[in-house]
Coordinates of C-alpha atoms (C1' of nucleotides) in Angstrom, one line a residue:
Chain A
M29 CA -11.2 5.7 24.9
L30 CA -12.1 6.9 21.5
T31 CA -10.7 5.1 18.5
A32 CA -9.6 7.1 15.5
A33 CA -12.7 6.1 13.6
D34 CA -15.0 7.2 16.4
R35 CA -13.3 10.6 16.6
V36 CA -13.9 11.3 13.0
G37 CA -16.5 14.1 12.6
Q38 CA -16.2 15.1 16.2
G39 CA -14.0 18.1 15.5
D40 CA -15.0 21.6 16.7
A41 CA -16.6 20.1 19.7
G42 CA -15.7 23.1 21.8
G43 CA -18.8 25.0 21.0
G44 CA -17.6 27.2 18.2
N45 CA -20.0 28.7 15.7
A46 CA -18.5 27.1 12.6
V47 CA -20.9 25.2 10.5
A48 CA -20.1 21.5 9.8
D49 CA -20.5 20.0 6.4
D50 CA -21.9 16.6 5.6
A51 CA -18.9 14.8 6.9
G52 CA -18.8 16.9 10.1
F53 CA -15.9 19.2 9.4
S54 CA -15.8 23.0 9.5
A55 CA -14.7 25.0 6.5
R56 CA -11.3 25.6 7.9
Q57 CA -10.9 21.9 8.7
N58 CA -11.9 21.0 5.1
E59 CA -9.2 23.4 3.8
V60 CA -6.6 21.7 5.9
I61 CA -7.9 18.3 4.8
E62 CA -7.6 19.2 1.2
V63 CA -4.1 20.5 1.6
A64 CA -3.3 17.2 3.3
L65 CA -4.8 15.3 0.4
R66 CA -2.6 17.3 -2.0
L67 CA 0.5 16.5 0.0
L68 CA -0.5 12.8 -0.1
V69 CA -1.0 12.8 -3.8
E70 CA 2.2 14.6 -4.5
G71 CA 4.5 12.8 -2.1
G72 CA 2.8 9.7 -0.9
D73 CA 2.2 8.5 2.6
K74 CA 5.7 9.5 3.9
A75 CA 5.3 13.1 2.8
L76 CA 2.2 13.6 4.9
T77 CA 3.8 14.5 8.2
T78 CA 2.1 16.6 10.8
S79 CA 4.8 19.3 10.5
A80 CA 4.7 19.4 6.7
L81 CA 0.9 19.7 6.8
A82 CA 1.0 22.5 9.4
R83 CA 3.5 24.4 7.3
A84 CA 1.7 23.8 4.0
A85 CA -1.8 24.6 5.4
N86 CA -0.7 27.5 7.5
C87 CA -2.1 26.0 10.7
S88 CA -0.5 24.9 13.9
K89 CA 0.2 21.4 14.8
E90 CA -1.8 22.0 18.0
S91 CA -4.9 22.6 16.0
L92 CA -4.3 19.5 14.0
Y93 CA -4.3 17.4 17.1
K94 CA -7.3 19.2 18.6
W95 CA -9.3 18.6 15.4
F96 CA -8.3 15.1 14.5
G97 CA -7.0 13.6 17.7
D98 CA -3.9 12.0 16.2
R99 CA -2.4 11.1 12.9
D100 CA -4.7 8.2 12.3
G101 CA -7.6 10.4 12.9
L102 CA -6.3 12.8 10.3
L103 CA -6.0 10.0 7.8
A104 CA -9.5 8.8 8.5
A105 CA -10.7 12.3 8.1
I106 CA -9.1 12.5 4.7
V107 CA -10.8 9.3 3.6
T108 CA -14.1 10.4 4.9
H109 CA -13.9 13.8 3.3
Q110 CA -13.0 12.4 -0.1
A111 CA -15.7 9.7 0.1
S112 CA -18.2 12.4 0.7
R113 CA -16.9 14.3 -2.3
V114 CA -17.3 11.5 -4.7
R115 CA -21.0 12.0 -5.0
I116 CA -22.6 8.9 -6.3
I117 CA -24.9 10.0 -9.1
D118 CA -27.8 8.1 -7.7
T119 CA -29.7 7.7 -10.9
A120 CA -33.1 8.0 -9.2
A121 CA -34.6 7.3 -12.6
L122 CA -34.1 3.6 -12.9
P123 CA -33.7 2.3 -16.5
K124 CA -37.0 1.6 -18.2
T125 CA -35.6 0.1 -21.4
R126 CA -32.8 -2.3 -22.3
E127 CA -30.9 0.6 -23.9
Q128 CA -31.2 2.7 -20.8
F129 CA -30.0 -0.2 -18.7
G130 CA -26.9 -0.7 -20.9
A131 CA -26.3 3.1 -20.9
A132 CA -26.5 3.2 -17.1
L133 CA -24.0 0.3 -16.9
R134 CA -21.7 2.0 -19.2
L135 CA -21.9 5.2 -17.2
F136 CA -21.2 3.3 -14.1
A137 CA -18.2 1.6 -15.7
E138 CA -16.8 5.0 -16.9
D139 CA -17.3 6.5 -13.4
L140 CA -15.6 3.5 -11.8
L141 CA -12.6 3.7 -14.1
T142 CA -12.3 7.4 -13.8
V143 CA -12.4 7.4 -10.0
L144 CA -10.3 4.3 -9.3
L145 CA -7.5 5.5 -11.7
S146 CA -7.4 9.1 -10.5
D147 CA -4.3 10.3 -8.7
T148 CA -6.4 11.1 -5.7
S149 CA -8.0 7.7 -5.4
L150 CA -4.7 5.9 -6.0
A151 CA -2.9 7.9 -3.3
L152 CA -5.7 7.2 -0.9
N153 CA -5.8 3.5 -1.7
R154 CA -2.0 3.3 -1.3
M155 CA -2.3 4.9 2.1
C156 CA -5.0 2.7 3.3
V157 CA -3.4 -0.4 2.0
A158 CA -0.2 0.5 3.8
A159 CA -2.0 1.1 7.0
V160 CA -3.3 -2.4 7.2
R161 CA -1.6 -4.2 10.1
G162 CA -2.5 -7.8 10.5
E163 CA -5.8 -8.0 12.3
A164 CA -6.4 -4.4 13.1
P165 CA -9.1 -2.8 10.9
G166 CA -7.4 0.5 10.5
V167 CA -8.1 3.2 8.0
G168 CA -8.7 0.7 5.2
A169 CA -12.0 -0.3 6.8
V170 CA -13.1 3.3 6.6
L171 CA -12.3 3.5 2.9
L172 CA -14.1 0.1 2.3
E173 CA -17.2 1.2 4.2
R174 CA -17.5 4.8 3.0
G175 CA -16.1 4.4 -0.5
K176 CA -16.3 1.0 -2.1
R177 CA -19.4 -0.3 -0.3
R178 CA -21.4 2.7 -1.4
I179 CA -20.3 2.3 -5.0
E180 CA -21.2 -1.4 -4.8
E181 CA -24.6 -0.5 -3.5
R182 CA -25.3 1.8 -6.5
A183 CA -24.3 -1.0 -8.8
R184 CA -26.3 -3.6 -7.0
R185 CA -29.4 -1.5 -7.2
L186 CA -28.8 -1.0 -10.9
L187 CA -28.3 -4.8 -11.4
E188 CA -31.5 -5.6 -9.4
A189 CA -33.4 -3.1 -11.7
G190 CA -32.0 -4.9 -14.7
K191 CA -33.0 -8.2 -13.3
A192 CA -36.5 -6.9 -12.6
G193 CA -36.7 -5.6 -16.1
G194 CA -35.6 -8.9 -17.5
Y195 CA -32.4 -7.6 -19.1
V196 CA -30.1 -9.7 -17.1
R197 CA -30.4 -12.9 -15.1
F198 CA -28.5 -13.9 -12.0
E199 CA -28.9 -15.6 -8.7
D200 CA -26.2 -14.2 -6.5
A201 CA -26.1 -10.4 -6.8
R202 CA -22.7 -10.3 -5.0
A203 CA -21.2 -12.6 -7.5
A204 CA -22.7 -10.7 -10.4
Y205 CA -21.2 -7.5 -9.1
R206 CA -17.8 -9.1 -8.7
T207 CA -17.9 -10.2 -12.3
L208 CA -18.9 -6.7 -13.5
Y209 CA -16.2 -5.2 -11.4
G210 CA -13.6 -7.6 -12.7
L211 CA -14.6 -7.1 -16.3
I212 CA -14.3 -3.3 -15.9
I213 CA -11.2 -3.1 -13.8
G214 CA -9.2 -6.2 -14.6
D215 CA -5.7 -5.8 -13.5
L216 CA -5.7 -2.0 -14.2
H217 CA -6.1 -1.0 -10.6
I218 CA -3.4 -3.1 -9.0
N219 CA -1.0 -2.2 -11.8
A220 CA -1.7 1.5 -11.3
L221 CA -1.3 1.1 -7.5
L222 CA 2.1 -0.5 -8.2
G223 CA 3.2 2.5 -10.2
D224 CA 2.7 1.2 -13.8
Q225 CA 1.7 4.3 -15.6
A226 CA 1.9 2.8 -19.0
A227 CA -1.1 0.5 -18.4
V228 CA -3.3 3.4 -17.5
S229 CA -2.1 6.1 -19.9
S230 CA -2.8 3.9 -23.0
L231 CA -6.4 3.3 -22.2
S232 CA -9.6 4.7 -23.7
I233 CA -12.0 4.9 -20.8
G234 CA -15.1 5.1 -22.9
G235 CA -14.1 2.2 -25.2
H236 CA -13.0 0.0 -22.5
A237 CA -16.2 0.6 -20.5
R238 CA -18.3 -0.2 -23.5
E239 CA -16.5 -3.5 -24.1
A240 CA -16.7 -4.5 -20.5
V241 CA -20.4 -3.9 -20.3
A242 CA -21.0 -5.7 -23.5
Q243 CA -19.1 -8.7 -22.1
F244 CA -21.1 -8.5 -18.9
L245 CA -24.4 -8.4 -20.8
T246 CA -23.3 -11.4 -22.8
L247 CA -22.6 -13.4 -19.7
Y248 CA -25.7 -12.5 -17.9
A249 CA -28.1 -12.5 -20.8
P250 CA -31.5 -14.0 -20.0
A251 CA -31.9 -17.6 -21.2
G252 CA -34.1 -16.7 -24.2
A253 CA -31.9 -14.1 -25.8
G254 CA -29.2 -15.3 -28.2
P255 CA -25.5 -14.5 -27.6
K256 CA -24.8 -10.9 -28.1
I257 CA -21.6 -10.0 -30.0
Q258 CA -19.7 -7.1 -28.7
S259 CA -20.0 -4.1 -30.9
Chain B
M30 CA 26.2 5.0 -8.1
L31 CA 24.2 1.8 -8.0
T32 CA 20.5 2.0 -7.6
A33 CA 18.7 -0.5 -5.3
A34 CA 17.5 -2.5 -8.3
D35 CA 21.0 -2.7 -9.7
R36 CA 22.4 -4.0 -6.5
V37 CA 20.0 -6.8 -6.3
G38 CA 21.8 -10.1 -6.7
Q39 CA 25.3 -8.6 -6.3
G40 CA 25.6 -9.7 -2.7
D41 CA 28.7 -11.7 -1.7
A42 CA 30.8 -9.8 -4.1
G43 CA 33.8 -9.9 -1.8
G44 CA 35.1 -13.2 -3.1
G45 CA 33.5 -15.7 -0.7
N46 CA 32.9 -19.2 -1.8
A47 CA 29.2 -19.3 -1.0
V48 CA 27.1 -20.6 -3.8
A49 CA 24.4 -18.3 -5.1
D50 CA 21.0 -19.5 -5.9
D51 CA 18.9 -18.6 -8.9
A52 CA 18.2 -15.1 -7.6
G53 CA 21.9 -14.6 -6.8
F54 CA 21.8 -14.9 -3.0
S55 CA 23.8 -17.2 -0.8
A56 CA 22.2 -19.7 1.6
R57 CA 22.8 -17.4 4.6
Q58 CA 21.4 -14.5 2.8
N59 CA 18.3 -16.5 1.8
E60 CA 17.8 -17.4 5.5
V61 CA 17.9 -13.7 6.4
I62 CA 15.5 -12.8 3.6
E63 CA 13.0 -15.4 4.7
V64 CA 13.1 -14.1 8.3
A65 CA 12.6 -10.6 6.8
L66 CA 9.6 -11.9 4.9
R67 CA 8.2 -13.5 8.0
L68 CA 8.5 -10.2 9.9
L69 CA 6.8 -8.4 7.0
V70 CA 3.9 -10.8 6.9
E71 CA 3.4 -10.7 10.7
G72 CA 3.8 -7.0 11.3
G73 CA 3.6 -5.2 8.0
D74 CA 6.0 -2.7 6.5
K75 CA 6.6 -0.8 9.7
A76 CA 7.7 -3.9 11.6
L77 CA 10.5 -4.7 9.2
T78 CA 13.2 -2.5 10.6
T79 CA 16.9 -3.2 10.2
S80 CA 17.4 -3.6 13.9
A81 CA 14.4 -6.0 14.3
L82 CA 15.6 -8.1 11.3
A83 CA 19.1 -8.3 12.6
R84 CA 17.8 -9.4 16.0
A85 CA 15.3 -11.9 14.6
A86 CA 17.8 -13.4 12.1
N87 CA 20.8 -13.5 14.4
C88 CA 22.9 -11.4 12.1
S89 CA 24.5 -8.0 12.4
K90 CA 23.2 -4.9 10.8
E91 CA 26.6 -4.4 9.2
S92 CA 26.1 -7.6 7.3
L93 CA 22.7 -6.5 6.2
Y94 CA 24.1 -3.3 4.7
K95 CA 27.0 -5.2 3.1
W96 CA 24.7 -7.7 1.5
F97 CA 21.8 -5.5 0.4
G98 CA 23.2 -2.0 0.3
D99 CA 20.4 -0.2 2.1
R100 CA 16.9 -0.8 3.1
D101 CA 15.4 -0.4 -0.3
G102 CA 17.9 -3.0 -1.5
L103 CA 16.7 -5.4 1.1
L104 CA 13.1 -4.9 0.1
A105 CA 14.0 -5.5 -3.5
A106 CA 15.9 -8.6 -2.5
I107 CA 12.8 -9.9 -0.7
V108 CA 10.6 -9.3 -3.7
T109 CA 13.1 -11.0 -6.0
H110 CA 13.6 -13.9 -3.7
Q111 CA 9.8 -14.6 -3.4
A112 CA 9.3 -14.2 -7.1
S113 CA 11.9 -16.9 -7.7
R114 CA 10.2 -19.1 -5.2
V115 CA 6.8 -18.9 -6.9
R116 CA 7.8 -21.3 -9.6
I117 CA 5.6 -21.0 -12.5
I118 CA 4.5 -24.5 -13.4
D119 CA 5.4 -24.0 -17.0
T120 CA 3.1 -26.6 -18.4
A121 CA 5.5 -27.6 -21.1
A122 CA 2.8 -29.9 -22.3
L123 CA 0.6 -27.5 -24.1
P124 CA -3.1 -28.6 -24.2
K125 CA -4.0 -30.9 -27.0
T126 CA -7.7 -31.0 -26.5
R127 CA -10.4 -28.6 -25.5
E128 CA -10.8 -30.4 -22.2
Q129 CA -7.0 -30.0 -21.5
F130 CA -7.2 -26.4 -22.4
G131 CA -10.0 -25.8 -20.0
A132 CA -8.3 -27.8 -17.3
A133 CA -5.1 -25.7 -17.8
L134 CA -7.1 -22.5 -17.5
R135 CA -8.7 -23.7 -14.3
L136 CA -5.3 -24.7 -12.9
F137 CA -4.0 -21.2 -13.7
A138 CA -7.0 -19.6 -12.1
E139 CA -6.6 -21.6 -8.9
D140 CA -2.9 -20.9 -8.8
L141 CA -3.5 -17.2 -9.3
L142 CA -6.1 -17.0 -6.6
T143 CA -4.0 -19.0 -4.2
V144 CA -0.9 -16.9 -4.7
L145 CA -2.6 -13.5 -4.8
L146 CA -4.6 -14.1 -1.7
S147 CA -1.8 -15.6 0.4
D148 CA -0.6 -13.8 3.4
T149 CA 2.9 -13.6 1.8
S150 CA 1.7 -12.1 -1.4
L151 CA -0.6 -9.6 0.3
A152 CA 2.2 -8.4 2.6
L153 CA 4.5 -8.0 -0.3
N154 CA 2.0 -6.2 -2.5
R155 CA 1.2 -3.9 0.4
M156 CA 4.8 -3.1 0.8
C157 CA 5.4 -2.4 -2.9
V158 CA 2.2 -0.3 -3.2
A159 CA 3.3 1.8 -0.2
A160 CA 6.7 2.3 -1.7
V161 CA 5.4 4.0 -4.8
R162 CA 6.4 7.6 -4.7
G163 CA 5.1 9.7 -7.6
E164 CA 7.3 9.2 -10.6
A165 CA 10.0 7.0 -9.0
P166 CA 9.8 3.4 -10.1
G167 CA 10.7 2.0 -6.7
V168 CA 10.2 -1.6 -5.5
G169 CA 6.8 -1.9 -7.1
A170 CA 8.5 -2.1 -10.5
V171 CA 10.5 -5.1 -9.4
L172 CA 7.4 -6.9 -8.3
L173 CA 5.7 -6.0 -11.5
E174 CA 8.6 -7.2 -13.6
R175 CA 9.6 -10.3 -11.8
G176 CA 6.2 -11.4 -10.5
K177 CA 3.1 -10.3 -12.4
R178 CA 4.8 -10.1 -15.8
R179 CA 6.0 -13.7 -15.6
I180 CA 2.5 -14.9 -14.5
E181 CA 1.1 -13.0 -17.4
E182 CA 3.5 -14.6 -19.8
R183 CA 2.5 -18.0 -18.7
A184 CA -1.2 -17.2 -19.3
R185 CA -0.4 -15.5 -22.6
R186 CA 1.3 -18.6 -23.9
L187 CA -1.7 -20.7 -22.7
L188 CA -4.1 -18.4 -24.4
E189 CA -2.1 -18.4 -27.7
A190 CA -2.1 -22.2 -27.5
G191 CA -5.9 -22.2 -27.1
K192 CA -6.2 -19.8 -30.0
A193 CA -4.0 -22.0 -32.2
G194 CA -6.1 -25.0 -31.2
G195 CA -9.3 -23.2 -32.1
Y196 CA -10.7 -23.3 -28.6
V197 CA -10.9 -19.5 -28.2
R198 CA -10.9 -16.5 -30.5
F199 CA -9.4 -13.1 -29.8
E200 CA -7.4 -10.4 -31.5
D201 CA -5.7 -8.6 -28.7
A202 CA -3.9 -11.0 -26.4
R203 CA -3.4 -8.3 -23.8
A204 CA -7.1 -7.5 -23.6
A205 CA -8.0 -11.2 -23.4
Y206 CA -5.6 -11.7 -20.5
R207 CA -7.0 -8.7 -18.7
T208 CA -10.5 -10.1 -19.1
L209 CA -9.4 -13.5 -17.8
Y210 CA -7.6 -11.8 -14.9
G211 CA -10.7 -9.7 -14.1
L212 CA -13.0 -12.7 -14.2
I213 CA -10.8 -14.6 -11.8
I214 CA -9.9 -11.9 -9.3
G215 CA -12.6 -9.4 -9.5
D216 CA -12.5 -7.1 -6.5
L217 CA -11.1 -9.9 -4.3
H218 CA -7.5 -8.7 -4.4
I219 CA -8.1 -5.0 -3.6
N220 CA -10.5 -6.0 -0.8
A221 CA -8.0 -8.4 0.7
L222 CA -5.3 -5.7 0.4
L223 CA -7.5 -3.3 2.3
G224 CA -7.9 -5.8 5.1
D225 CA -11.3 -7.2 4.4
Q226 CA -10.9 -10.8 5.5
A227 CA -14.5 -11.7 5.2
A228 CA -14.4 -11.5 1.4
V229 CA -11.6 -14.0 1.2
S230 CA -12.5 -16.4 3.9
S231 CA -15.9 -17.2 2.4
L232 CA -14.6 -18.3 -0.9
S233 CA -14.2 -21.7 -2.6
I234 CA -11.1 -21.4 -4.7
G235 CA -11.9 -24.3 -6.9
G236 CA -15.5 -23.4 -7.5
H237 CA -14.7 -19.8 -8.2
A238 CA -11.9 -20.7 -10.6
R239 CA -14.2 -23.1 -12.5
E240 CA -16.9 -20.4 -12.8
A241 CA -14.5 -17.7 -13.9
V242 CA -13.0 -20.0 -16.6
A243 CA -16.4 -21.0 -17.8
Q244 CA -17.3 -17.3 -18.2
F245 CA -14.1 -16.6 -20.0
L246 CA -14.7 -19.5 -22.4
T247 CA -18.2 -18.3 -23.0
L248 CA -17.0 -14.8 -23.9
Y249 CA -14.1 -15.9 -26.2
A250 CA -15.8 -18.9 -27.8
P251 CA -15.1 -19.3 -31.5
A252 CA -17.8 -17.9 -33.7
G253 CA -19.1 -21.4 -34.7
A254 CA -19.7 -22.7 -31.2
G255 CA -23.0 -22.1 -29.5
P256 CA -23.1 -20.4 -26.1
K257 CA -21.8 -22.6 -23.4
I258 CA -23.7 -22.6 -20.1
Q259 CA -21.5 -22.7 -17.1
S260 CA -21.7 -26.0 -15.3
Chain C
dA4 C1' -13.1 47.9 28.1
dC5 C1' -12.9 43.2 29.3
dC6 C1' -13.0 38.2 28.7
dG7 C1' -13.1 33.7 26.6
dT8 C1' -12.1 31.2 22.6
dA9 C1' -9.8 29.7 18.6
dC10 C1' -5.9 29.9 16.3
dC11 C1' -1.0 30.5 14.6
dG12 C1' 4.1 30.1 14.9
dT13 C1' 7.8 28.2 17.2
dA14 C1' 10.3 25.7 20.2
dC15 C1' 10.8 21.6 22.6
dC16 C1' 10.8 16.5 24.1
dG17 C1' 11.1 11.5 23.9
dT18 C1' 11.5 7.9 20.7
dT19 C1' 12.7 5.4 16.8
dC20 C1' 14.9 4.5 12.7
dG21 C1' 18.6 4.1 9.0
dG22 C1' 23.2 3.8 8.8
dT23 C1' 28.2 3.4 10.7
dA24 C1' 32.0 2.0 13.7
dC25 C1' 34.5 -1.2 16.5
dG26 C1' 36.1 -5.2 19.3
dG27 C1' 35.8 -10.1 19.6
dT28 C1' 34.8 -14.6 17.4
dT29 C1' 34.2 -18.0 13.8
dT30 C1' 35.3 -19.7 9.3
dT31 C1' 37.9 -19.9 5.2
dT32 C1' 42.2 -20.0 2.7
dA33 C1' 47.0 -20.7 2.0
Chain D
dT13 C1' 49.0 -23.2 11.8
dA14 C1' 48.8 -18.5 10.8
dA15 C1' 47.0 -14.8 8.1
dA16 C1' 42.8 -13.1 6.2
dA17 C1' 38.2 -12.6 5.4
dA18 C1' 33.5 -12.8 7.0
dC19 C1' 30.6 -12.3 10.6
dC20 C1' 28.2 -11.3 15.1
dG21 C1' 26.8 -8.3 19.0
dT22 C1' 26.7 -3.9 20.7
dA23 C1' 27.1 0.7 20.9
dC24 C1' 26.7 4.9 18.8
dC25 C1' 25.2 9.0 15.8
dG26 C1' 22.4 12.3 13.2
dA27 C1' 17.9 13.0 11.6
dA28 C1' 13.1 12.9 11.5
dC29 C1' 8.7 12.1 13.3
dG30 C1' 4.6 12.2 16.6
dG31 C1' 3.0 14.7 20.0
dT32 C1' 3.0 18.6 23.6
dA33 C1' 3.7 23.3 25.6
dC34 C1' 3.8 28.2 25.4
dG35 C1' 3.5 32.9 24.1
dG36 C1' 1.2 36.0 21.1
dT37 C1' -2.8 37.6 18.1
dA38 C1' -7.4 38.2 16.1
dC39 C1' -12.3 38.4 17.2
dG40 C1' -17.0 38.0 18.8
dG41 C1' -19.8 38.4 22.9
dT42 C1' -21.1 41.1 27.1

DNA sequence: ACCGTACCGTACCGTTCGGTACGGTTTTTA
DNA sequence: TAAAAACCGTACCGAACGGTACGGTACGGT
């Protein structure tokens, strides 16, 4: 028996000639997935019914079940699709100077804020959070693995580069990343997830990112450097 | 017409003699609410159906609807009830020394971690997050107002006391609180909400709280003090 | 011209849920 | 003690959802 996660990316297995994208879905399937994502953003988890999706995307429910297996498979497909869209700007050019390192951190902070507070990400996170049932992994694991983990990897590489260059000092990379994440996000994400729009609307992404990175550099400054005051 | 939020606390309006607690619910109603909370923790949002609750709590569905109006009213009642349970240890004795201030911050950090990562809080937050529908405030607003806001108030008073005592320095109390929250929680909360149990299980509450508070004190140390190295 | 495949639109089925109604029983009140 | 209110257990209803089945259509291959 295939689980929903296993089924992801196995659509169009009948031998058609459609080309699959990176995530393994045909063009038509991606169209449907994007309509599903739109429904999800507009009306939340409850609005994304198979009937509503078939109507909005001009496809048949039978096709939905052939492509995605069941509703959970559809949800997993949406998460996978969106995770492949959020291209991680893998700064192949690792920072060579302290200024480049700070700039790379600020860029990461701005990207993280922009993505996490976007309507799309919020709707997706709400869906995955709601799908967690006790011990079952569910769709939330897919989002964790294909979304957050990859973002964390990017930051970890950046932090290691900063450590190698002597710009920051830390022992536990996991703890350092958690601190960086906390300084950038704070309680913004959970407030936004709970529907508090005021917290998000009155926020300067650039300014907040700069402040958070300055705080991080202060905390993880090498022993020799004096305390850096945030600009 | 009453909204779900308006109805909260108006149970037992028929003239019974039952005594209402702080949140406005009778003893019997609190029994039912706690059973509902247990169902929610065990099986998630989907498991908390009116029929299941009536069966588990040995009450009739008719009583449920008389007490709470509709399902949303029941959910709001659960949130209100739990928020009133999490008594904020209002440290009436504000810190008089730097050590007391640090200890109070550490206690706050431990309380915050313990509460936010508890099964009950996670289930409640999952429910409220899932209940957010676009522009409608929903139950999430109740949790924000009666839960998070009050915790934030406690921390804000603590921070102001620290500022008055000269232990910390900041301009924007909101920003300072967000930093403190971020240092304490990091990405632990969202990971736990998404079902990642590994991130939570391998965590020493006390140690992490101490570290986060040390970082906060480093960042917000008054200008005169030298950089404090975390113990 | 014929076939296989993929697909659409619609209808349909079994289940479940929120919400209501009713008879019988317990508890409160006078 | 008797009326009245609250309550329980069960049954019931309409609606909506996940999932399936079927007839009809477009299209590329042979």
